[in-house]
Coordinates of C-alpha atoms in Angstrom, one line a residue:
X1 CA -0.8 33.8 -38.8
X2 CA -2.1 32.0 -35.7
X3 CA -0.7 33.0 -32.3
X4 CA -2.1 32.8 -28.8
X5 CA -3.8 36.1 -29.4
X6 CA -4.5 38.1 -32.6
X7 CA -4.8 41.8 -32.6
X8 CA -8.0 43.4 -34.1
X9 CA -6.2 44.2 -37.3
X10 CA -4.8 40.7 -37.6
X11 CA -8.3 39.2 -37.0
X12 CA -9.7 41.5 -39.7
X13 CA -7.0 40.6 -42.1
X14 CA -7.6 36.9 -41.5
X15 CA -11.3 37.4 -42.1
X16 CA -10.6 39.1 -45.4
X17 CA -8.3 36.3 -46.6
X18 CA -10.8 33.6 -45.5
X19 CA -13.8 35.2 -47.2
X20 CA -11.8 35.9 -50.4
X21 CA -10.6 32.3 -50.6
X22 CA -14.0 30.6 -49.7
X23 CA -15.9 32.8 -52.1
X24 CA -13.5 31.9 -54.9
X25 CA -14.0 28.2 -54.3
X26 CA -17.6 28.1 -53.2
X27 CA -18.4 25.6 -55.9
X28 CA -16.2 23.1 -54.0
X29 CA -17.5 23.9 -50.5
X30 CA -21.2 24.1 -51.6
X31 CA -21.3 20.3 -52.2
X32 CA -22.6 17.2 -50.4
X33 CA -20.8 13.9 -50.8
X34 CA -24.1 12.2 -51.6
X35 CA -24.5 14.6 -54.6
X36 CA -21.4 13.4 -56.3
X37 CA -23.3 11.7 -59.1
X38 CA -26.6 13.6 -59.1
X39 CA -24.8 17.0 -59.4
X40 CA -21.9 15.7 -61.4
X41 CA -19.5 17.2 -58.9
X42 CA -16.4 15.8 -60.6
X43 CA -16.8 18.1 -63.6
X44 CA -17.3 21.2 -61.4
X45 CA -13.5 21.0 -60.7
X46 CA -11.3 23.0 -62.9
X47 CA -10.4 21.1 -66.1
X48 CA -6.7 21.3 -65.4
X49 CA -7.2 19.6 -62.0
X50 CA -9.0 16.5 -63.2
X51 CA -6.2 14.6 -65.0
X52 CA -3.8 14.8 -62.1
X53 CA -6.4 14.0 -59.4
X54 CA -8.2 11.1 -61.1
X55 CA -5.2 8.8 -61.1
X56 CA -4.2 9.4 -57.4
X57 CA -4.4 6.4 -55.1
X58 CA -6.3 6.8 -51.8
X59 CA -3.1 7.2 -49.7
X60 CA -1.8 9.8 -52.2
X61 CA -5.0 11.9 -51.8
X62 CA -4.5 11.8 -48.0
X63 CA -0.8 12.6 -48.1
X64 CA -0.5 15.1 -51.0
X65 CA -3.8 16.9 -50.8
X66 CA -5.3 16.8 -47.2
X67 CA -2.4 16.3 -44.8
X68 CA -0.5 19.6 -44.2
X69 CA 2.1 17.8 -42.0
X70 CA 3.1 15.3 -44.7
X71 CA 6.6 16.2 -45.9
X72 CA 7.2 13.7 -48.6
X73 CA 5.8 15.6 -51.5
X74 CA 6.8 13.4 -54.4
X75 CA 4.0 14.0 -56.8
X76 CA 3.3 11.3 -59.4
X77 CA 2.8 14.0 -62.0
X78 CA 3.1 17.7 -62.6
X79 CA 0.3 19.6 -60.8
X80 CA -1.1 22.8 -62.2
X81 CA 0.0 25.9 -60.2
X82 CA -3.7 26.7 -59.4
X83 CA -4.1 23.4 -57.6
X84 CA -0.8 23.8 -55.7
X85 CA -1.9 27.3 -54.7
X86 CA -5.3 26.0 -53.6
X87 CA -3.7 23.4 -51.4
X88 CA -1.1 25.8 -49.9
X89 CA -3.7 28.5 -49.2
X90 CA -6.2 26.1 -47.7
X91 CA -3.6 24.7 -45.2
X92 CA -2.3 28.2 -44.4
X93 CA -5.7 29.6 -43.5
X94 CA -7.1 26.6 -41.7
X95 CA -7.5 27.0 -38.0
X96 CA -5.0 25.0 -35.9
X97 CA -6.5 21.7 -34.9
X98 CA -3.9 20.5 -32.3
X99 CA -4.7 21.4 -28.6
X100 CA -2.6 23.9 -26.8
X101 CA -1.5 23.8 -23.2
X102 CA -1.0 20.1 -23.0
X103 CA -4.7 19.2 -22.8
X104 CA -5.7 16.0 -24.5
X105 CA -3.8 14.4 -27.3
X106 CA -2.9 15.5 -30.8
X107 CA -5.7 15.9 -33.3
X108 CA -6.5 12.6 -34.9
X109 CA -4.3 10.6 -32.5
X110 CA -5.4 7.5 -30.6
X111 CA -7.4 7.6 -27.4
X112 CA -6.0 9.6 -24.5
X113 CA -3.9 8.0 -21.8
X114 CA -6.9 7.8 -19.4
X115 CA -8.3 5.0 -21.6
X116 CA -5.1 2.9 -22.0
X117 CA -6.1 0.3 -19.4
X118 CA -9.8 0.3 -20.2
X119 CA -11.0 1.7 -23.5
X120 CA -14.5 2.3 -22.3
X121 CA -13.8 3.8 -18.9
X122 CA -11.8 6.9 -18.1
X123 CA -9.3 6.3 -15.4
X124 CA -9.5 10.0 -14.4
X125 CA -13.2 10.1 -13.8
X126 CA -15.1 8.7 -10.8
X127 CA -17.2 5.6 -11.6
X128 CA -20.4 7.4 -10.5
X129 CA -19.9 9.8 -13.4
X130 CA -19.3 7.1 -16.0
X131 CA -22.7 5.5 -15.8
X132 CA -24.8 6.1 -19.0
X133 CA -21.8 8.0 -20.5
X134 CA -19.8 6.9 -23.6
X135 CA -16.0 7.2 -23.4
X136 CA -15.8 10.3 -25.7
X137 CA -18.3 12.0 -23.4
X138 CA -16.4 10.9 -20.3
X139 CA -13.3 12.6 -21.6
X140 CA -15.2 15.7 -22.6
X141 CA -17.0 16.3 -19.3
X142 CA -13.8 15.7 -17.3
X143 CA -11.8 18.1 -19.5
X144 CA -14.4 20.8 -19.8
X145 CA -15.5 20.4 -16.1
X146 CA -11.9 21.0 -15.0
X147 CA -11.7 24.1 -17.2
X148 CA -14.9 25.5 -15.9
X149 CA -13.7 25.0 -12.3
X150 CA -10.4 26.8 -13.1
X151 CA -12.5 29.7 -14.6
X152 CA -14.7 29.8 -11.5
X153 CA -11.6 30.0 -9.3
X154 CA -10.1 32.8 -11.4
X155 CA -13.3 34.8 -11.4
X156 CA -14.1 34.2 -7.7
X157 CA -17.4 32.7 -8.7
X158 CA -19.0 29.4 -7.6
X159 CA -22.1 29.4 -9.7
X160 CA -22.4 27.9 -13.2
X161 CA -25.2 27.9 -15.8
X162 CA -25.0 24.9 -18.1
X163 CA -27.0 25.7 -21.3
X164 CA -28.2 22.8 -23.4
X165 CA -27.5 20.5 -20.6
X166 CA -29.2 17.4 -22.1
X167 CA -29.2 14.4 -19.7
X168 CA -27.0 16.4 -17.2
X169 CA -23.7 14.5 -17.5
X170 CA -21.6 17.6 -17.4
X171 CA -24.0 19.2 -14.8
X172 CA -23.5 16.4 -12.4
X173 CA -19.8 16.4 -12.6
X174 CA -19.7 20.2 -12.0
X175 CA -22.1 20.0 -9.1
X176 CA -21.4 16.7 -7.3
X177 CA -17.8 16.2 -8.4
X178 CA -16.4 19.8 -8.3
X179 CA -18.7 21.3 -5.6
X180 CA -20.1 24.1 -7.8
X181 CA -23.6 25.5 -7.7
X182 CA -25.2 24.6 -11.0
X183 CA -28.3 25.6 -12.8
X184 CA -28.9 23.5 -16.0
X185 CA -31.3 24.6 -18.7
X186 CA -32.5 22.2 -21.5
X187 CA -35.3 22.6 -24.0
X188 CA -36.3 18.9 -24.2
X189 CA -38.5 18.0 -21.2
X190 CA -37.7 14.3 -21.6
X191 CA -34.0 15.0 -21.2
X192 CA -34.7 17.1 -18.2
X193 CA -36.6 14.3 -16.6
X194 CA -33.8 11.9 -17.3
X195 CA -31.2 14.3 -15.9
X196 CA -33.2 14.5 -12.6
X197 CA -33.6 10.7 -12.6
X198 CA -29.8 10.2 -13.0
X199 CA -29.2 12.8 -10.2
X200 CA -31.1 10.5 -7.9
X201 CA -29.2 7.4 -9.0
X202 CA -25.9 9.2 -8.3
X203 CA -27.1 10.2 -4.8
X204 CA -27.9 6.6 -4.1
X205 CA -24.5 5.5 -5.3
X206 CA -22.9 8.1 -3.1
X207 CA -24.8 6.8 -0.1
X208 CA -23.6 3.3 -0.8
X209 CA -20.0 4.5 -1.0
X210 CA -20.4 6.3 2.3
X211 CA -21.8 3.1 4.0
X212 CA -18.8 1.2 2.6
X213 CA -16.5 4.0 3.6
X214 CA -14.9 3.3 0.2
X215 CA -14.0 6.8 -0.8
X216 CA -11.2 7.6 -3.3
X217 CA -9.8 10.7 -4.9
X218 CA -12.2 10.2 -7.8
X219 CA -15.3 10.2 -5.5
X220 CA -17.3 13.5 -5.6
X221 CA -16.4 16.2 -3.2
X222 CA -19.9 17.5 -2.7
X223 CA -23.6 16.5 -2.6
X224 CA -24.8 19.9 -3.7
X225 CA -27.6 18.9 -6.2
X226 CA -28.0 20.8 -9.4
X227 CA -31.2 22.6 -10.4
X228 CA -32.8 21.7 -13.7
X229 CA -34.9 24.1 -15.8
X230 CA -36.9 22.9 -18.8
X231 CA -36.9 25.8 -21.2
X232 CA -36.0 26.9 -24.7
X233 CA -33.3 29.6 -24.8
X234 CA -34.5 32.0 -27.4
X235 CA -31.6 33.3 -29.5
X236 CA -33.5 36.5 -30.2
X237 CA -34.4 37.3 -26.6
X238 CA -32.5 39.8 -24.4
X239 CA -30.1 38.8 -21.6
X240 CA -32.7 40.1 -19.2
X241 CA -35.2 37.5 -20.5
X242 CA -32.5 34.8 -20.1
X243 CA -31.9 35.8 -16.5
X244 CA -35.6 35.8 -15.8
X245 CA -35.9 32.3 -17.4
X246 CA -33.2 31.0 -15.1
X247 CA -34.9 32.5 -12.0
X248 CA -38.2 30.7 -12.5
X249 CA -39.0 29.0 -9.1
X250 CA -39.4 25.2 -9.3
X251 CA -41.1 25.1 -12.7
X252 CA -40.4 25.5 -16.4
X253 CA -40.8 28.6 -18.5
X254 CA -44.2 27.4 -19.7
X255 CA -45.6 26.5 -16.3
X256 CA -44.9 22.8 -16.3
X257 CA -43.5 21.7 -12.9
X258 CA -39.9 20.6 -12.9
X259 CA -39.3 16.8 -12.5
X260 CA -39.2 15.9 -8.8
X261 CA -35.7 15.1 -7.5
X262 CA -33.0 16.4 -5.3
X263 CA -32.6 19.6 -7.1
X264 CA -34.8 22.5 -5.9
X265 CA -32.6 25.6 -5.7
X266 CA -33.2 29.0 -7.1
X267 CA -30.5 30.9 -9.0
X268 CA -31.2 34.0 -7.0
X269 CA -30.9 32.3 -3.6
X270 CA -28.1 32.8 -1.1
X271 CA -27.7 29.0 -1.4
X272 CA -25.6 29.7 -4.5
X273 CA -22.7 30.5 -2.3
X274 CA -19.7 28.2 -2.7
X275 CA -18.1 26.2 0.1
X276 CA -15.4 28.9 0.5
X277 CA -17.8 31.8 0.9
X278 CA -18.3 33.6 4.2
X279 CA -21.5 32.7 6.2
X280 CA -23.9 35.6 5.6
X281 CA -24.9 38.0 8.4
X282 CA -28.5 38.6 9.3
X283 CA -28.6 41.9 7.4
X284 CA -26.8 40.4 4.4
X285 CA -25.7 43.8 3.2
X286 CA -23.8 44.3 -0.1
X287 CA -20.2 44.8 1.0
X288 CA -18.1 44.7 -2.1
X289 CA -14.3 44.9 -2.4
X290 CA -13.6 47.2 -5.4
X291 CA -10.4 45.3 -6.2
X292 CA -11.8 41.8 -6.3
X293 CA -15.6 42.1 -6.6
X294 CA -16.4 45.0 -8.9
X295 CA -16.8 44.2 -12.6
X296 CA -14.6 46.2 -14.9
X297 CA -16.6 46.9 -18.1
X298 CA -13.3 47.5 -20.0
X299 CA -12.1 44.0 -19.3
X300 CA -14.8 42.4 -21.5
X301 CA -14.9 42.4 -25.3
X302 CA -18.1 44.5 -25.4
X303 CA -19.7 45.6 -28.6
X304 CA -20.1 49.3 -29.4
X305 CA -23.3 50.6 -27.9
X306 CA -25.4 53.4 -29.1
X307 CA -26.0 56.3 -26.7
X308 CA -29.5 55.1 -26.0
X309 CA -28.3 51.6 -25.3
X310 CA -25.6 52.9 -23.0
X311 CA -28.1 54.8 -20.9
X312 CA -30.3 51.7 -20.5
X313 CA -27.5 49.3 -19.5
X314 CA -27.5 48.7 -15.8
X315 CA -24.4 49.7 -13.8
X316 CA -21.9 47.0 -12.9
X317 CA -23.6 44.9 -10.3
X318 CA -22.2 45.1 -6.8
X319 CA -21.8 41.6 -5.3
X320 CA -22.2 40.6 -1.7
X321 CA -19.1 38.8 -0.6
X322 CA -21.0 36.8 2.0
X323 CA -23.9 35.3 0.0
X324 CA -22.7 35.5 -3.6
X325 CA -25.5 37.8 -4.7
X326 CA -25.1 41.4 -6.1
X327 CA -27.1 44.5 -5.3
X328 CA -29.8 43.6 -7.9
X329 CA -30.5 40.2 -6.4
X330 CA -28.8 38.0 -9.0
X331 CA -25.8 35.8 -8.4
X332 CA -22.9 36.2 -10.8
X333 CA -22.2 33.0 -12.7
X334 CA -20.0 31.3 -15.4
X335 CA -21.8 30.2 -18.6
X336 CA -20.9 26.9 -20.2
X337 CA -22.2 24.8 -23.0
X338 CA -21.0 21.4 -24.2
X339 CA -22.1 20.8 -27.8
X340 CA -24.2 24.0 -27.7
X341 CA -25.9 23.6 -31.1
X342 CA -26.3 26.1 -33.8
X343 CA -27.3 29.6 -32.7
X344 CA -27.1 28.6 -29.0
X345 CA -23.3 29.1 -28.9
X346 CA -23.6 32.5 -30.6
X347 CA -26.4 33.4 -28.1
X348 CA -24.1 32.4 -25.1
X349 CA -21.4 34.7 -26.5
X350 CA -23.8 37.6 -26.8
X351 CA -25.0 37.1 -23.2
X352 CA -21.4 37.0 -22.1
X353 CA -20.7 40.4 -23.7
X354 CA -23.9 42.1 -22.7
X355 CA -25.0 40.6 -19.3
X356 CA -23.3 42.1 -16.3
X357 CA -23.8 38.9 -14.2
X358 CA -21.8 36.6 -16.5
X359 CA -18.3 36.4 -15.2
X360 CA -16.8 34.0 -17.8
X361 CA -17.7 31.6 -20.5
X362 CA -16.6 28.2 -22.0
X363 CA -18.3 27.0 -25.1
X364 CA -17.8 23.8 -27.2
X365 CA -19.9 24.6 -30.2
X366 CA -21.3 22.1 -32.7
X367 CA -23.8 21.7 -35.5
X368 CA -22.5 24.7 -37.4
X369 CA -25.0 24.0 -40.3
X370 CA -27.9 24.9 -37.9
X371 CA -26.6 28.5 -37.5
X372 CA -29.2 30.9 -38.9
X373 CA -28.2 33.4 -41.6
X374 CA -30.0 36.1 -43.5
X375 CA -30.2 33.9 -46.6
X376 CA -31.3 30.9 -44.6
X377 CA -33.1 32.0 -41.4
X378 CA -34.6 28.5 -40.7
X379 CA -32.0 25.8 -41.6
X380 CA -33.1 22.2 -41.2
X381 CA -32.9 20.6 -37.8
X382 CA -33.4 23.9 -35.8
X383 CA -35.7 23.5 -32.8
X384 CA -38.8 25.6 -33.4
X385 CA -39.6 28.4 -31.1
X386 CA -42.5 27.9 -28.6
X387 CA -45.5 30.1 -29.1
X388 CA -44.4 32.3 -26.1
X389 CA -40.7 32.7 -27.0
X390 CA -40.2 36.3 -25.9
X391 CA -39.7 39.4 -27.9
X392 CA -38.5 39.3 -31.5
X393 CA -35.2 40.7 -32.4
X394 CA -34.4 43.0 -35.3
X395 CA -34.2 41.0 -38.6
X396 CA -30.4 41.7 -38.9
X397 CA -29.7 39.5 -35.9
X398 CA -28.7 36.0 -36.9
X399 CA -26.3 33.4 -35.6
X400 CA -23.9 34.2 -38.5
X401 CA -22.1 36.5 -38.9
X402 CA -21.9 37.8 -35.3
X403 CA -19.3 40.4 -36.5
X404 CA -20.5 43.5 -38.2
X405 CA -17.1 43.7 -39.9
X406 CA -17.4 40.2 -41.4
X407 CA -20.9 41.0 -42.4
X408 CA -19.6 43.9 -44.5
X409 CA -17.0 41.8 -46.4
X410 CA -17.9 40.6 -49.9
X411 CA -18.1 36.9 -50.1
X412 CA -18.7 36.3 -46.4
X413 CA -21.8 34.3 -46.9
X414 CA -21.6 30.6 -45.9
X415 CA -24.2 28.2 -47.4
X416 CA -25.9 25.4 -45.4
X417 CA -23.7 22.9 -47.3
X418 CA -20.5 24.8 -46.5
X419 CA -21.5 24.9 -42.8
X420 CA -22.4 21.3 -42.8
X421 CA -19.0 20.5 -44.3
X422 CA -17.4 22.4 -41.4
X423 CA -18.7 19.7 -39.0
X424 CA -16.6 17.0 -40.6
X425 CA -13.3 15.9 -39.1
X426 CA -10.6 15.9 -41.8
X427 CA -8.6 13.5 -39.7
X428 CA -11.2 10.8 -40.1
X429 CA -11.1 11.1 -43.9
X430 CA -7.3 11.2 -44.0
X431 CA -7.2 8.0 -41.9
X432 CA -9.7 6.2 -44.1
X433 CA -8.0 7.2 -47.3
X434 CA -4.5 6.3 -46.0
X435 CA -5.7 2.9 -44.8
X436 CA -7.8 2.4 -47.9
X437 CA -10.6 1.6 -45.6
X438 CA -13.7 -0.2 -46.8
X439 CA -15.7 2.4 -45.0
X440 CA -15.2 4.6 -48.0
X441 CA -17.6 2.3 -49.9
X442 CA -20.5 3.6 -47.8
X443 CA -20.0 7.1 -49.2
X444 CA -20.3 5.7 -52.7
X445 CA -23.3 3.6 -51.8
X446 CA -25.1 6.7 -50.4
X447 CA -24.3 8.8 -53.4
X448 CA -25.5 6.1 -55.7
X449 CA -28.7 5.6 -53.7
X450 CA -29.4 9.4 -54.0
X451 CA -29.7 9.0 -57.8
X452 CA -32.4 6.3 -57.4
X453 CA -34.2 8.4 -54.7
X454 CA -34.4 11.5 -57.0
X455 CA -35.5 9.5 -60.0
X456 CA -38.3 7.9 -58.0
X457 CA -39.2 10.6 -55.5
X458 CA -37.7 14.0 -56.4
X459 CA -39.4 15.5 -53.2
X460 CA -37.1 13.3 -51.1
X461 CA -33.9 15.0 -52.2
X462 CA -31.2 14.4 -49.5
X463 CA -33.5 12.3 -47.4
X464 CA -32.3 11.2 -44.1
X465 CA -31.1 7.6 -44.3
X466 CA -30.6 5.7 -41.1
X467 CA -27.1 4.4 -40.6
X468 CA -26.8 0.6 -41.0
X469 CA -24.0 -1.1 -39.1
X470 CA -21.2 -2.5 -41.3
X471 CA -23.0 -1.4 -44.4
X472 CA -19.7 -1.3 -46.2
X473 CA -19.6 -5.1 -45.9
X474 CA -22.9 -5.6 -47.7
X475 CA -23.6 -5.7 -51.4
X476 CA -25.2 -2.5 -52.7
X477 CA -28.6 -4.2 -53.3
X478 CA -28.8 -5.2 -49.7

């Protein structure tokens, strides 16, 4: 079913199969592990499944039920056909989890080769980019940064907008390490201030490297500082509002000055040109090359527009090959988001489809449970909108489903519990079960604790409990 590219008909057929399957077994997906006892989840399983599942060992659960690649299917008892069909269909419809194109390692494998000599430091990332960054994040920013650079080269674009930039780890690698012109936008003002502070620390480290003349292939190629914008990206705002938000000069969208630091560029400035661009002439006229500079609307997966929308949409922007700007004063750019949470990833895709200035997009989505739906427009954990958050969108616009075709399928709805379950890595559970890890005890502890919480304080159902290190080694009372 899965190839490098699926046709429209194949995508629709896959969507039909997925919604049919998920709606049939929603009583399984609409469950939290912590509710195992309080909701009596065991007895929600079909009666014919319970006798064969209850006697399985932990490794057998991993091998026979969860691991599609396991070939030794010697079942300890006769399984009902409905359970075998459930298992086979779930594995057949699951999205592939192994990377393509040789990037990274196999899903669930040990750490990549870059950590073989030092498990806490990537051997492929300059030391100035490893400060304040955990190993997993080091791997992510190097992989995604390299991909963004490839996309910039392919689209002849040297400007990047990093949405949900956090402390700016990816932003710094794109800017200082890969020589791209980067605008980073983040809703948390504290994180923006930290990003600016870390930019300054990196510049000092570069100066020390220069004085030592101790440059290596992993030392940054540029000192082009990124520009940080503190602002909440409204999922219900238009792409025009997003562009305006990015173009705010030296301050946030609510008038608060940007943290002081080396980054003070404007997205609309000719400073966005990359190192390979031609030096602008005094007139700086728009002089596009139709073959390489013009934007072909048919090359993008645009949604169908109504006649009124088509009339309002601006024509493809002509771009100046000397300064990087187009005829309407905006530089084209590539959108990227690393762990763009909830509706933010859906918003980036909508801007990619609709905005004529977005040349390409890379997105590593996360926190699927925070995606808004018609049934749950305000799921827990979503950042509230500021009082001045822009125009409201029609009530039909939610993070899920983005596809009008999927929205028309019976059974397409995904509950908060189902979306939360999508955030879990099956490989982690397979490993814990196969190794009969004591970490499994923590799940049982939490499910047991939930029964006491609900008996004492029913209003604290599914309360957030802070993780305790090595909790599985403690008695339950502790």
